[in-house]
């Protein structure tokens, strides 16, 4: 059974930092990533990383967020620095190989 389980969300003040982690099981994903969905908005890409470590970021988070993965542990992390209130959203872990899989999400709230 394929599972993606996120952890690390919470409440933080603007300018602060949080680290999200996602533990995958049941599959090795060619691409892993983080997406987010703010209230009333569509889910959007935050960052992705391939098995070889190639990364891609949304323009809104470049220079502030860093995605990393540990292939041996089958985990992907998202280090978020200089957080802004507009980063408030439910963050979802995503894994892609033959199929596409999602975690249940973890809430990040950034207060001003």
Short mmCIF file of N, CA and C in Angstrom, two decimals:
data_model
loop_
_atom_site.label_atom_id
_atom_site.label_comp_id
_atom_site.label_asym_id
_atom_site.label_seq_id
_atom_site.Cartn_x
_atom_site.Cartn_y
_atom_site.Cartn_z
N UNK A 1 0.85 -1.19 0.00
CA UNK A 1 0.00 0.00 0.00
C UNK A 1 0.89 1.24 0.00
N UNK A 2 0.59 2.14 -0.92
CA UNK A 2 1.37 3.37 -1.02
C UNK A 2 0.83 4.40 -0.05
N UNK A 3 1.73 5.00 0.72
CA UNK A 3 1.33 6.04 1.67
C UNK A 3 2.34 7.17 1.68
N UNK A 4 1.82 8.37 1.86
CA UNK A 4 2.64 9.56 2.07
C UNK A 4 2.10 10.22 3.33
N UNK A 5 2.97 10.41 4.32
CA UNK A 5 2.53 10.97 5.60
C UNK A 5 3.36 12.21 5.91
N UNK A 6 2.66 13.34 6.00
CA UNK A 6 3.34 14.61 6.29
C UNK A 6 3.38 14.88 7.78
N UNK A 7 4.36 15.69 8.16
CA UNK A 7 4.46 16.17 9.53
C UNK A 7 5.19 17.50 9.52
N UNK A 8 5.04 18.24 10.63
CA UNK A 8 5.82 19.46 10.80
C UNK A 8 5.07 20.76 10.64
N UNK A 9 3.79 20.71 10.30
CA UNK A 9 3.04 21.95 10.18
C UNK A 9 2.79 22.58 11.53
N UNK A 10 2.26 23.80 11.50
CA UNK A 10 1.97 24.48 12.74
C UNK A 10 1.79 25.97 12.53
N UNK A 11 1.81 26.68 13.65
CA UNK A 11 1.63 28.13 13.66
C UNK A 11 2.99 28.81 13.86
N UNK A 12 3.28 29.80 13.03
CA UNK A 12 4.54 30.52 13.15
C UNK A 12 4.31 31.98 12.80
N UNK A 13 5.11 32.85 13.38
CA UNK A 13 5.01 34.27 13.07
C UNK A 13 5.70 34.57 11.75
N UNK A 14 5.25 35.63 11.12
CA UNK A 14 5.89 36.08 9.88
C UNK A 14 7.38 36.29 10.12
N UNK A 15 8.17 35.83 9.15
CA UNK A 15 9.62 35.90 9.28
C UNK A 15 10.25 34.67 9.88
N UNK A 16 9.42 33.80 10.41
CA UNK A 16 9.91 32.60 11.06
C UNK A 16 10.15 31.46 10.09
N UNK A 17 10.46 30.29 10.65
CA UNK A 17 10.80 29.12 9.84
C UNK A 17 10.03 27.90 10.32
N UNK A 18 9.79 27.00 9.39
CA UNK A 18 9.21 25.69 9.69
C UNK A 18 9.83 24.67 8.75
N UNK A 19 9.87 23.42 9.20
CA UNK A 19 10.34 22.35 8.33
C UNK A 19 9.26 21.28 8.24
N UNK A 20 8.85 21.00 7.04
CA UNK A 20 7.89 19.93 6.79
C UNK A 20 8.63 18.68 6.35
N UNK A 21 8.12 17.55 6.79
CA UNK A 21 8.69 16.26 6.39
C UNK A 21 7.60 15.36 5.85
N UNK A 22 7.98 14.50 4.92
CA UNK A 22 7.04 13.54 4.34
C UNK A 22 7.73 12.19 4.25
N UNK A 23 7.09 11.20 4.84
CA UNK A 23 7.61 9.83 4.80
C UNK A 23 6.77 9.03 3.81
N UNK A 24 7.43 8.47 2.82
CA UNK A 24 6.76 7.66 1.82
C UNK A 24 6.98 6.18 2.10
N UNK A 25 5.99 5.38 1.75
CA UNK A 25 6.13 3.94 1.88
C UNK A 25 5.35 3.27 0.75
N UNK A 26 5.80 2.10 0.37
CA UNK A 26 5.09 1.33 -0.65
C UNK A 26 5.54 1.59 -2.07
N UNK A 27 6.36 2.59 -2.28
CA UNK A 27 6.82 2.90 -3.64
C UNK A 27 8.03 3.82 -3.59
N UNK A 28 8.82 3.73 -4.64
CA UNK A 28 9.89 4.70 -4.84
C UNK A 28 9.40 5.67 -5.92
N UNK A 29 9.41 6.95 -5.63
CA UNK A 29 8.86 7.94 -6.54
C UNK A 29 9.95 8.62 -7.35
N UNK A 30 9.73 8.70 -8.65
CA UNK A 30 10.69 9.38 -9.52
C UNK A 30 10.76 10.87 -9.16
N UNK A 31 9.59 11.43 -8.91
CA UNK A 31 9.52 12.84 -8.52
C UNK A 31 8.72 12.94 -7.22
N UNK A 32 9.24 13.68 -6.28
CA UNK A 32 8.48 13.99 -5.06
C UNK A 32 8.37 15.50 -4.95
N UNK A 33 7.32 15.93 -4.31
CA UNK A 33 7.16 17.37 -4.22
C UNK A 33 6.20 17.80 -3.14
N UNK A 34 6.08 19.10 -3.02
CA UNK A 34 5.15 19.74 -2.09
C UNK A 34 4.25 20.68 -2.87
N UNK A 35 2.99 20.60 -2.57
CA UNK A 35 1.99 21.50 -3.10
C UNK A 35 1.26 22.13 -1.92
N UNK A 36 0.55 23.22 -2.18
CA UNK A 36 -0.22 23.84 -1.11
C UNK A 36 -1.54 24.36 -1.64
N UNK A 37 -2.48 24.45 -0.72
CA UNK A 37 -3.80 24.98 -1.06
C UNK A 37 -4.25 25.92 0.04
N UNK A 38 -4.37 27.18 -0.32
CA UNK A 38 -4.86 28.19 0.61
C UNK A 38 -6.39 28.23 0.55
N UNK A 39 -7.03 28.73 1.60
CA UNK A 39 -8.50 28.80 1.60
C UNK A 39 -9.04 29.55 0.39
N UNK A 40 -9.96 28.94 -0.31
CA UNK A 40 -10.58 29.58 -1.47
C UNK A 40 -9.75 29.59 -2.72
N UNK A 41 -8.59 28.92 -2.68
CA UNK A 41 -7.71 28.92 -3.85
C UNK A 41 -7.46 27.50 -4.33
N UNK A 42 -6.94 27.40 -5.55
CA UNK A 42 -6.60 26.09 -6.10
C UNK A 42 -5.27 25.61 -5.54
N UNK A 43 -5.11 24.30 -5.56
CA UNK A 43 -3.83 23.72 -5.13
C UNK A 43 -2.75 24.16 -6.12
N UNK A 44 -1.58 24.52 -5.57
CA UNK A 44 -0.50 24.99 -6.43
C UNK A 44 0.82 24.32 -6.06
N UNK A 45 1.69 24.26 -7.07
CA UNK A 45 3.01 23.69 -6.86
C UNK A 45 3.84 24.59 -5.97
N UNK A 46 4.57 23.97 -5.03
CA UNK A 46 5.54 24.71 -4.22
C UNK A 46 6.95 24.35 -4.69
N UNK A 47 7.25 23.06 -4.69
CA UNK A 47 8.59 22.62 -5.08
C UNK A 47 8.56 21.14 -5.40
N UNK A 48 9.46 20.73 -6.31
CA UNK A 48 9.61 19.31 -6.64
C UNK A 48 11.08 18.95 -6.65
N UNK A 49 11.35 17.65 -6.52
CA UNK A 49 12.71 17.15 -6.57
C UNK A 49 12.69 15.76 -7.18
N UNK A 50 13.64 15.51 -8.09
CA UNK A 50 13.71 14.21 -8.74
C UNK A 50 14.60 13.26 -7.92
N UNK A 51 14.63 12.02 -8.36
CA UNK A 51 15.50 11.03 -7.71
C UNK A 51 16.96 11.47 -7.73
N UNK A 52 17.34 12.16 -8.79
CA UNK A 52 18.73 12.60 -8.93
C UNK A 52 18.99 13.92 -8.21
N UNK A 53 17.95 14.53 -7.67
CA UNK A 53 18.15 15.75 -6.90
C UNK A 53 17.90 17.04 -7.65
N UNK A 54 17.38 16.95 -8.86
CA UNK A 54 17.04 18.15 -9.59
C UNK A 54 15.79 18.79 -8.98
N UNK A 55 15.89 20.08 -8.70
CA UNK A 55 14.79 20.76 -8.01
C UNK A 55 14.12 21.80 -8.89
N UNK A 56 12.89 22.11 -8.51
CA UNK A 56 12.13 23.16 -9.18
C UNK A 56 11.27 23.84 -8.13
N UNK A 57 11.13 25.16 -8.23
CA UNK A 57 10.40 25.91 -7.22
C UNK A 57 9.41 26.88 -7.87
N UNK A 58 8.33 27.12 -7.18
CA UNK A 58 7.45 28.21 -7.57
C UNK A 58 8.18 29.52 -7.35
N UNK A 59 7.92 30.49 -8.22
CA UNK A 59 8.60 31.78 -8.10
C UNK A 59 8.37 32.41 -6.73
N UNK A 60 7.20 32.18 -6.17
CA UNK A 60 6.84 32.83 -4.91
C UNK A 60 7.65 32.33 -3.72
N UNK A 61 8.31 31.19 -3.86
CA UNK A 61 9.07 30.64 -2.73
C UNK A 61 10.56 30.56 -3.00
N UNK A 62 10.99 30.89 -4.21
CA UNK A 62 12.42 30.81 -4.54
C UNK A 62 13.23 31.68 -3.60
N UNK A 63 14.33 31.12 -3.09
CA UNK A 63 15.19 31.85 -2.18
C UNK A 63 14.76 31.76 -0.73
N UNK A 64 13.56 31.24 -0.48
CA UNK A 64 13.06 31.13 0.90
C UNK A 64 12.87 29.66 1.31
N UNK A 65 12.42 28.84 0.37
CA UNK A 65 12.15 27.43 0.67
C UNK A 65 13.21 26.55 0.02
N UNK A 66 13.52 25.43 0.68
CA UNK A 66 14.46 24.46 0.13
C UNK A 66 13.87 23.06 0.26
N UNK A 67 13.81 22.35 -0.85
CA UNK A 67 13.33 20.98 -0.85
C UNK A 67 14.53 20.04 -0.89
N UNK A 68 14.41 18.94 -0.16
CA UNK A 68 15.47 17.94 -0.15
C UNK A 68 14.84 16.56 0.03
N UNK A 69 15.56 15.54 -0.37
CA UNK A 69 15.05 14.19 -0.19
C UNK A 69 16.18 13.25 0.21
N UNK A 70 15.79 12.21 0.93
CA UNK A 70 16.71 11.14 1.33
C UNK A 70 16.17 9.87 0.70
N UNK A 71 16.79 9.44 -0.38
CA UNK A 71 16.28 8.27 -1.11
C UNK A 71 16.38 6.99 -0.29
N UNK A 72 17.37 6.89 0.55
CA UNK A 72 17.53 5.70 1.38
C UNK A 72 16.39 5.58 2.39
N UNK A 73 15.95 6.73 2.91
CA UNK A 73 14.86 6.74 3.89
C UNK A 73 13.50 6.95 3.24
N UNK A 74 13.48 7.27 1.95
CA UNK A 74 12.25 7.54 1.22
C UNK A 74 11.47 8.70 1.85
N UNK A 75 12.19 9.78 2.10
CA UNK A 75 11.58 10.96 2.70
C UNK A 75 11.88 12.19 1.84
N UNK A 76 11.03 13.18 1.96
CA UNK A 76 11.25 14.47 1.33
C UNK A 76 10.90 15.56 2.34
N UNK A 77 11.75 16.55 2.45
CA UNK A 77 11.57 17.63 3.40
C UNK A 77 11.41 18.97 2.67
N UNK A 78 10.78 19.89 3.36
CA UNK A 78 10.66 21.26 2.85
C UNK A 78 11.03 22.21 3.98
N UNK A 79 12.18 22.84 3.84
CA UNK A 79 12.61 23.85 4.80
C UNK A 79 12.07 25.19 4.34
N UNK A 80 11.26 25.82 5.19
CA UNK A 80 10.62 27.08 4.83
C UNK A 80 11.14 28.19 5.75
N UNK A 81 11.79 29.16 5.16
CA UNK A 81 12.33 30.30 5.90
C UNK A 81 11.65 31.59 5.46
N UNK A 82 11.80 32.62 6.25
CA UNK A 82 11.23 33.94 5.94
C UNK A 82 9.76 33.81 5.55
N UNK A 83 9.03 33.09 6.37
CA UNK A 83 7.63 32.83 6.05
C UNK A 83 6.80 34.10 6.06
N UNK A 84 5.81 34.13 5.17
CA UNK A 84 4.92 35.27 5.03
C UNK A 84 3.48 34.81 5.29
N UNK A 85 2.61 35.73 5.67
CA UNK A 85 1.20 35.34 5.87
C UNK A 85 0.59 34.67 4.64
N UNK A 86 1.02 35.06 3.46
CA UNK A 86 0.48 34.46 2.23
C UNK A 86 0.97 33.02 2.01
N UNK A 87 1.88 32.55 2.84
CA UNK A 87 2.28 31.14 2.78
C UNK A 87 1.32 30.24 3.55
N UNK A 88 0.38 30.84 4.25
CA UNK A 88 -0.61 30.07 4.99
C UNK A 88 -1.42 29.18 4.05
N UNK A 89 -1.42 27.88 4.34
CA UNK A 89 -2.09 26.92 3.47
C UNK A 89 -1.98 25.53 4.08
N UNK A 90 -2.72 24.61 3.51
CA UNK A 90 -2.49 23.19 3.78
C UNK A 90 -1.45 22.72 2.76
N UNK A 91 -0.39 22.14 3.27
CA UNK A 91 0.70 21.66 2.42
C UNK A 91 0.59 20.15 2.23
N UNK A 92 0.66 19.74 0.98
CA UNK A 92 0.50 18.33 0.62
C UNK A 92 1.78 17.77 0.02
N UNK A 93 2.13 16.59 0.47
CA UNK A 93 3.24 15.85 -0.12
C UNK A 93 2.72 15.11 -1.34
N UNK A 94 3.53 15.05 -2.37
CA UNK A 94 3.13 14.43 -3.62
C UNK A 94 4.25 13.52 -4.11
N UNK A 95 3.85 12.36 -4.61
CA UNK A 95 4.81 11.44 -5.17
C UNK A 95 4.34 10.94 -6.53
N UNK A 96 5.25 10.93 -7.49
CA UNK A 96 4.89 10.50 -8.84
C UNK A 96 5.84 9.42 -9.33
N UNK A 97 5.27 8.32 -9.78
CA UNK A 97 6.03 7.31 -10.49
C UNK A 97 5.12 6.80 -11.61
N UNK A 98 4.61 5.60 -11.50
CA UNK A 98 3.62 5.14 -12.47
C UNK A 98 2.30 5.88 -12.22
N UNK A 99 1.98 6.10 -10.97
CA UNK A 99 0.78 6.85 -10.61
C UNK A 99 1.15 8.10 -9.84
N UNK A 100 0.13 8.81 -9.41
CA UNK A 100 0.32 10.03 -8.63
C UNK A 100 -0.33 9.82 -7.27
N UNK A 101 0.39 10.13 -6.23
CA UNK A 101 -0.09 9.90 -4.88
C UNK A 101 0.04 11.16 -4.04
N UNK A 102 -0.89 11.29 -3.09
CA UNK A 102 -0.94 12.47 -2.24
C UNK A 102 -1.01 12.07 -0.78
N UNK A 103 -0.40 12.88 0.07
CA UNK A 103 -0.62 12.77 1.49
C UNK A 103 -1.91 13.48 1.87
N UNK A 104 -2.24 13.43 3.15
CA UNK A 104 -3.48 14.05 3.62
C UNK A 104 -3.32 15.53 3.90
N UNK A 105 -2.09 16.01 3.99
CA UNK A 105 -1.84 17.43 4.17
C UNK A 105 -1.52 17.80 5.61
N UNK A 106 -0.80 18.89 5.74
CA UNK A 106 -0.48 19.45 7.05
C UNK A 106 -0.64 20.97 6.97
N UNK A 107 -1.28 21.54 7.99
CA UNK A 107 -1.62 22.96 7.96
C UNK A 107 -0.45 23.81 8.45
N UNK A 108 -0.15 24.82 7.65
CA UNK A 108 0.84 25.83 8.03
C UNK A 108 0.11 27.17 8.13
N UNK A 109 0.22 27.79 9.28
CA UNK A 109 -0.41 29.10 9.49
C UNK A 109 0.68 30.10 9.87
N UNK A 110 0.76 31.18 9.09
CA UNK A 110 1.75 32.22 9.34
C UNK A 110 1.00 33.47 9.78
N UNK A 111 1.26 33.90 11.00
CA UNK A 111 0.58 35.08 11.53
C UNK A 111 1.39 36.33 11.26
N UNK A 112 0.68 37.43 11.08
CA UNK A 112 1.37 38.70 10.78
C UNK A 112 1.69 39.47 12.03
#
